[in-house]
Coordinates of C-alpha atoms in Angstrom, one line a residue:
Chain A
M1 CA 19.1 52.8 162.2
V2 CA 20.1 55.9 164.2
R3 CA 22.9 53.9 165.6
A4 CA 24.1 53.0 162.0
F5 CA 24.1 56.7 161.2
Q6 CA 26.1 57.6 164.3
E7 CA 28.5 54.7 163.4
G8 CA 28.7 56.1 159.9
V9 CA 29.6 59.6 161.2
I10 CA 32.5 58.0 163.4
V11 CA 33.7 56.0 160.3
A12 CA 33.7 59.1 158.2
L13 CA 35.5 61.2 160.8
V14 CA 38.2 58.7 161.6
G15 CA 38.5 57.7 158.0
A16 CA 39.0 61.3 156.9
I17 CA 41.7 61.9 159.6
L18 CA 43.6 58.7 158.6
A19 CA 43.2 59.5 154.8
F20 CA 44.6 63.1 155.1
A21 CA 47.4 61.7 157.2
A22 CA 48.3 59.0 154.7
N23 CA 48.3 61.7 152.0
A24 CA 50.6 63.9 154.0
F25 CA 53.1 61.0 154.8
S26 CA 53.0 59.5 151.3
P27 CA 56.0 60.3 149.1
R28 CA 53.6 60.6 146.2
G29 CA 51.0 62.6 148.2
L30 CA 49.6 65.9 146.9
K31 CA 50.3 69.3 148.5
L32 CA 46.8 70.4 149.4
S33 CA 47.4 74.1 149.2
R34 CA 49.2 74.1 145.7
D35 CA 47.4 75.1 142.5
Y36 CA 48.5 72.4 140.2
F37 CA 46.4 73.8 137.3
P38 CA 47.2 77.4 136.7
K39 CA 44.6 79.2 134.7
I40 CA 46.2 78.6 131.3
S41 CA 44.0 76.0 129.9
Q42 CA 40.8 74.0 130.1
P43 CA 40.8 70.6 131.7
A44 CA 42.7 68.0 129.6
H45 CA 39.7 66.2 128.1
A46 CA 38.7 69.4 126.3
V47 CA 42.2 69.7 124.7
T48 CA 41.7 67.0 122.2
T49 CA 44.7 67.7 119.8
G50 CA 46.7 64.6 119.2
T51 CA 49.6 66.3 117.3
G52 CA 51.8 69.3 117.7
P53 CA 50.4 72.4 115.9
S54 CA 52.1 73.8 112.9
S55 CA 54.2 76.9 113.4
S56 CA 52.0 79.1 111.4
A57 CA 48.9 77.7 113.1
T58 CA 47.0 78.4 110.0
N59 CA 45.8 74.8 109.6
A60 CA 45.5 74.2 113.3
S61 CA 42.2 73.1 114.8
T62 CA 40.2 75.5 116.9
V63 CA 41.5 73.7 119.9
D64 CA 45.1 74.2 118.8
E65 CA 44.5 77.8 118.2
Q66 CA 43.0 78.1 121.6
V67 CA 46.1 76.5 123.2
L68 CA 48.5 78.7 121.1
S69 CA 46.5 81.8 122.0
R70 CA 46.5 80.9 125.7
L71 CA 50.3 80.3 125.5
K72 CA 50.7 83.7 123.8
E73 CA 48.6 85.3 126.6
Q74 CA 51.1 83.9 129.0
G75 CA 54.1 85.2 126.9
L76 CA 55.1 81.7 125.9
Q77 CA 55.7 80.3 122.5
A78 CA 55.0 76.9 120.9
V79 CA 57.1 74.9 118.7
D80 CA 56.2 72.0 116.3
T81 CA 58.3 68.9 115.7
P82 CA 60.5 70.4 112.7
A83 CA 61.4 73.4 115.0
A84 CA 62.1 71.2 118.0
V85 CA 64.3 68.9 115.8
A86 CA 66.2 71.9 114.5
L87 CA 66.8 73.2 118.1
F88 CA 67.9 69.6 119.0
N89 CA 70.5 69.5 116.2
D90 CA 71.7 73.0 116.9
P91 CA 75.3 72.8 118.2
R92 CA 74.3 75.3 121.0
R93 CA 72.4 72.4 122.7
L94 CA 75.7 70.7 123.4
Q95 CA 76.9 73.9 125.1
E96 CA 73.6 74.0 127.0
T97 CA 72.5 77.4 125.7
I98 CA 69.6 75.2 124.3
V99 CA 67.9 73.2 127.0
F100 CA 65.2 70.6 126.7
I101 CA 63.1 69.9 129.7
D102 CA 60.9 66.7 130.1
A103 CA 58.0 67.6 132.3
R104 CA 56.9 63.9 133.0
D105 CA 57.4 61.7 136.1
A106 CA 60.5 59.6 136.6
E107 CA 58.9 56.5 135.4
H108 CA 58.1 57.8 132.0
Y109 CA 61.3 59.8 131.8
Q110 CA 63.4 56.7 132.4
K111 CA 61.6 54.7 129.7
G112 CA 62.7 57.3 127.2
H113 CA 63.3 61.1 126.8
I114 CA 64.7 63.4 124.2
P115 CA 68.5 62.9 124.6
G116 CA 70.1 65.3 127.1
A117 CA 66.8 66.6 128.4
Y118 CA 66.6 67.6 132.1
Q119 CA 63.7 66.0 134.1
L120 CA 61.4 68.3 135.9
D121 CA 58.3 66.4 137.3
Y122 CA 55.7 69.2 137.5
Y123 CA 53.8 67.6 140.3
H124 CA 56.9 66.7 142.4
P125 CA 59.6 69.2 141.3
E126 CA 61.3 69.8 144.6
A127 CA 64.3 67.6 144.0
Q128 CA 65.1 68.7 140.4
L129 CA 64.1 72.3 140.4
P130 CA 67.4 73.9 141.7
Q131 CA 69.4 72.1 139.0
V132 CA 66.9 72.8 136.2
L133 CA 66.6 76.5 137.2
S134 CA 70.3 76.8 137.1
A135 CA 70.4 75.3 133.6
C136 CA 67.5 77.6 132.5
Q137 CA 69.1 80.7 133.7
N138 CA 72.3 80.0 131.6
A139 CA 70.2 78.9 128.5
E140 CA 69.0 81.1 125.6
Q141 CA 66.3 78.8 124.6
I142 CA 64.3 76.4 126.7
I143 CA 62.0 73.7 125.1
V144 CA 59.5 72.1 127.6
Y145 CA 57.6 69.0 126.5
C146 CA 55.5 66.1 128.0
N147 CA 53.5 63.3 126.4
G148 CA 51.9 65.5 123.7
G149 CA 48.2 65.0 122.8
T150 CA 46.1 66.1 125.7
C151 CA 49.0 66.5 128.1
E152 CA 49.1 69.9 129.6
D153 CA 52.1 69.3 132.0
S154 CA 54.6 71.0 129.6
Q155 CA 52.3 74.2 129.6
F156 CA 52.1 74.1 133.4
T157 CA 55.8 73.6 133.7
A158 CA 56.5 76.6 131.3
V159 CA 54.3 78.7 133.5
M160 CA 56.1 77.5 136.6
L161 CA 59.5 78.3 135.1
R162 CA 58.2 81.7 134.1
D163 CA 56.9 82.4 137.6
A164 CA 60.3 81.3 139.0
G165 CA 61.9 84.2 137.0
I166 CA 62.9 82.6 133.7
P167 CA 62.2 85.1 131.0
P168 CA 59.1 83.9 129.0
S169 CA 60.6 84.9 125.7
K170 CA 63.2 82.0 126.3
I171 CA 60.5 79.4 126.9
H172 CA 59.0 77.3 124.2
V173 CA 56.4 74.5 124.6
Y174 CA 56.8 71.6 122.3
L175 CA 53.1 70.6 122.1
G176 CA 53.7 67.4 120.1
G177 CA 55.7 66.0 123.0
I178 CA 57.6 62.8 123.2
T179 CA 54.7 60.9 121.3
E180 CA 55.2 63.1 118.3
W181 CA 59.0 62.9 118.6
V182 CA 59.1 59.1 118.7
K183 CA 56.3 58.8 116.0
Q184 CA 58.6 60.7 113.7
G185 CA 61.6 58.4 114.4
H186 CA 63.8 60.7 116.3
P187 CA 66.2 59.2 118.9
V188 CA 65.4 58.9 122.6
E189 CA 67.7 58.4 125.6
L190 CA 66.8 55.8 128.2
Q191 CA 67.3 55.9 131.9
D192 CA 69.2 58.9 133.3
R193 CA 70.2 62.1 131.6
N194 CA 73.3 61.6 129.4
S195 CA 73.2 57.9 130.3
G196 CA 74.3 57.1 126.7
A197 CA 71.7 54.5 126.4
L198 CA 70.2 55.7 123.1
Q199 CA 67.5 54.2 121.0
P200 CA 68.6 55.5 117.6
S201 CA 66.4 57.4 115.2
K202 CA 64.3 55.1 113.0
T203 CA 65.0 57.5 110.1
S204 CA 68.7 57.6 110.5
P205 CA 70.9 55.5 108.2
Chain B
M1 CA 20.3 25.1 158.4
S2 CA 17.7 27.8 158.0
T3 CA 17.9 30.2 155.1
R4 CA 18.6 33.3 157.3
P5 CA 22.0 32.3 158.5
L6 CA 22.9 30.9 155.0
M7 CA 21.9 34.2 153.5
D8 CA 23.9 36.0 156.1
R9 CA 27.0 34.0 155.3
V10 CA 26.5 34.8 151.7
F11 CA 26.2 38.4 152.3
S12 CA 29.2 38.2 154.7
L13 CA 31.3 36.8 151.8
A14 CA 29.9 39.6 149.6
R15 CA 30.9 42.1 152.2
V16 CA 34.5 40.8 152.2
A17 CA 34.5 40.9 148.5
L18 CA 33.3 44.5 148.6
G19 CA 35.9 45.5 151.1
A20 CA 38.7 43.8 148.9
L21 CA 37.4 45.8 145.8
F22 CA 37.5 49.1 147.7
I23 CA 40.9 48.3 148.8
Y24 CA 42.0 47.5 145.3
M25 CA 40.4 50.5 143.8
G26 CA 41.6 52.8 146.6
L27 CA 45.2 51.6 146.3
N28 CA 45.2 52.0 142.5
K29 CA 44.4 55.7 143.0
A30 CA 46.4 56.3 146.1
L31 CA 49.6 55.0 144.5
H32 CA 49.0 57.4 141.4
P33 CA 47.5 60.4 143.0
V34 CA 48.5 62.8 140.1
E35 CA 46.5 60.7 137.6
F36 CA 43.6 60.6 139.8
L37 CA 43.9 64.4 140.4
K38 CA 43.8 65.0 136.5
L39 CA 40.7 62.6 136.3
V40 CA 38.8 64.4 139.1
R41 CA 39.6 67.7 137.5
Q42 CA 37.9 66.6 134.3
Y43 CA 34.5 66.4 136.1
E44 CA 34.7 70.2 136.6
M45 CA 32.8 69.8 139.9
V46 CA 35.2 71.9 141.9
S47 CA 37.6 74.8 141.0
D48 CA 39.1 75.5 144.3
P49 CA 42.6 73.9 144.4
F50 CA 42.4 72.9 148.1
I51 CA 39.1 71.0 147.8
L52 CA 40.3 69.4 144.4
N53 CA 43.6 68.3 146.0
S54 CA 41.8 67.1 149.1
I55 CA 39.5 64.8 147.0
A56 CA 42.4 63.4 144.9
G57 CA 44.8 63.0 147.8
A58 CA 42.7 61.7 150.6
L59 CA 39.7 60.0 149.0
P60 CA 41.7 57.0 147.8
W61 CA 43.0 56.3 151.2
F62 CA 39.5 56.8 152.7
E63 CA 38.3 54.1 150.3
V64 CA 41.1 51.8 151.5
F65 CA 40.1 52.5 155.1
C66 CA 36.4 51.6 154.4
G67 CA 37.6 48.5 152.5
V68 CA 39.7 47.3 155.5
L69 CA 36.7 47.9 157.9
L70 CA 34.4 45.9 155.6
M71 CA 36.8 43.0 155.2
A72 CA 37.4 42.8 158.9
G73 CA 33.7 43.3 159.6
I74 CA 34.2 46.4 161.9
A75 CA 31.4 49.0 162.1
V76 CA 29.8 47.3 159.1
R77 CA 26.5 49.2 159.0
G78 CA 28.0 52.6 159.5
T79 CA 30.7 51.8 156.8
A80 CA 28.0 50.7 154.4
L81 CA 26.1 53.9 154.8
V82 CA 29.4 55.9 154.2
L83 CA 29.8 53.8 151.0
I84 CA 26.3 54.6 149.8
G85 CA 27.1 58.2 150.6
M86 CA 30.1 58.1 148.3
L87 CA 28.8 55.8 145.6
V88 CA 25.4 57.6 144.9
P89 CA 27.0 61.0 144.0
F90 CA 29.9 59.4 142.1
T91 CA 27.6 57.4 140.1
L92 CA 25.4 60.4 139.2
L93 CA 28.6 62.3 138.3
I94 CA 29.6 59.6 135.9
L95 CA 26.1 59.5 134.3
K96 CA 26.1 63.2 134.0
R97 CA 29.5 63.2 132.2
A98 CA 28.6 60.3 130.0
L99 CA 25.3 62.0 129.0
A100 CA 27.3 65.2 128.1
V101 CA 29.8 63.1 126.0
S102 CA 26.8 61.3 124.4
A103 CA 25.1 64.5 123.5
G104 CA 28.3 66.2 122.5
Q105 CA 29.7 63.6 120.3
Q106 CA 26.4 61.9 119.0
I107 CA 27.5 58.5 120.5
A108 CA 25.1 56.0 122.1
L109 CA 25.6 56.0 125.9
C110 CA 26.6 52.4 126.1
A111 CA 29.3 53.0 123.5
I112 CA 31.1 55.4 125.6
R113 CA 34.4 54.5 127.3
F114 CA 36.4 56.6 129.5
D115 CA 38.5 56.5 132.6
C116 CA 36.0 57.6 135.3
G117 CA 38.6 57.8 138.0
C118 CA 37.3 54.7 139.7
G119 CA 40.6 53.0 139.9
T120 CA 39.9 50.4 137.2
G121 CA 41.2 52.4 134.2
E122 CA 39.1 53.0 131.0
V123 CA 35.8 51.2 131.1
L124 CA 32.5 51.0 129.2
I125 CA 30.4 53.4 131.1
C126 CA 27.2 51.4 131.0
G127 CA 28.9 48.5 132.6
K128 CA 30.4 50.9 135.2
L129 CA 27.0 52.3 136.0
L130 CA 25.4 48.9 136.5
Q131 CA 28.4 47.8 138.6
N132 CA 27.9 50.9 140.8
C133 CA 24.2 50.2 141.1
G134 CA 25.1 46.7 142.3
L135 CA 27.6 48.1 144.9
I136 CA 24.9 50.4 146.2
L137 CA 22.3 47.6 146.4
L138 CA 24.9 45.5 148.3
S139 CA 25.8 48.3 150.6
G140 CA 22.1 48.9 151.3
F141 CA 21.8 45.2 152.3
L142 CA 24.8 45.6 154.6
A143 CA 23.4 48.7 156.1
K144 CA 20.1 46.9 156.8
G145 CA 21.9 44.4 159.0
L146 CA 23.1 41.6 156.8
G147 CA 26.6 40.2 156.6
R148 CA 27.1 39.8 160.3
S149 CA 29.1 36.4 160.1
F150 CA 32.8 36.4 160.4
A151 CA 32.7 39.9 161.7
L152 CA 35.3 41.2 164.2
R153 CA 33.2 43.9 165.7
Y154 CA 30.0 44.3 163.8
T155 CA 28.9 47.4 165.8
L156 CA 31.0 49.8 167.6
F157 CA 28.3 50.3 170.2
S158 CA 27.5 48.3 173.4
P159 CA 24.7 45.8 172.9
K160 CA 21.9 47.9 174.2
D161 CA 20.0 47.4 171.1
P162 CA 19.7 43.7 170.3
G163 CA 19.1 44.4 166.7
D164 CA 22.5 46.2 166.5
S165 CA 24.7 43.7 168.2
K166 CA 23.4 40.2 168.1
P167 CA 24.5 38.2 165.3
L168 CA 21.8 37.4 162.9
M169 CA 22.5 33.7 163.0
Q170 CA 22.0 33.7 166.8
S171 CA 18.6 35.7 166.4
A172 CA 17.6 33.1 163.9
A173 CA 18.5 30.2 166.0
A174 CA 16.8 31.7 169.2
S175 CA 13.5 32.2 167.3

């Protein structure tokens, strides 16, 4: 049995070396030194809200209030779906002084995003960050969203943008996210940004 | 044919199946490390980003490595011990989280479903706990020396200790 334990140690050591190497070389690998979860919120399972909070937050659940409170502590704001729709329909969006940012990965973004939204994959932002930062610097209002519900990536992305030098007063987190957007029948754009492949609003005539 | 070689062949097939299962579960996580990272975080067992990222980034590949060794029949006893070393604490963590959910939401333990981060998506936790117990038991049998048939290199060491190196079928045939 001693030999089996010795063998186990060898397997564990070789396996660990190969596993760390595989993570380092994988294009989807994680950066070991990066803190992916800034101290803005609790782990996702504790945030059980399924819809965006109301702007007044008076009817929001305790969890919603906690999220709003934490955003406020970070100097960030939250918007609900009516506010996000109003910003989407604002003519300033076409001049890019209002910018939407989708914090999900490419796979989800391509399946449907708010029309004209930039993609910024929070976990692999390297390729998109320069373009998005440039757009944010020129914008007056920035709306960041992800899936909604328990998804916290929009909050993390907002913190990342703030830490990159974007004034927090510009940054709004749309907590309802794409789920709430689609649920309420608003249009989504498929594939790339400004691809023109739109799924029309279900409520539009 | 005596029962020992037959039993060894059965356990060898089980060893291959166990290896395939670990490769499948490991690749599911390795190809979606961000999802796995979020699931590991939910256990709230570590707060240090480096350790959390190491678990989420490297563990899936480590599972794939162990799976390949088991399927090929290389260093089987050592690999089986390593699997026990992973499965026992993971199973206890799943149980701990399920008990917390059960107490917090007043739900029967066997009605709880969540994605435990095992690479198989959302599952009924009772079933997952039973499955893990089965895997631990099977790993225990492999660590004891069963499953030597169809093995490329059952042990890494030279055959000083006959018990470590001689295939069980040969031992049975000689006796």
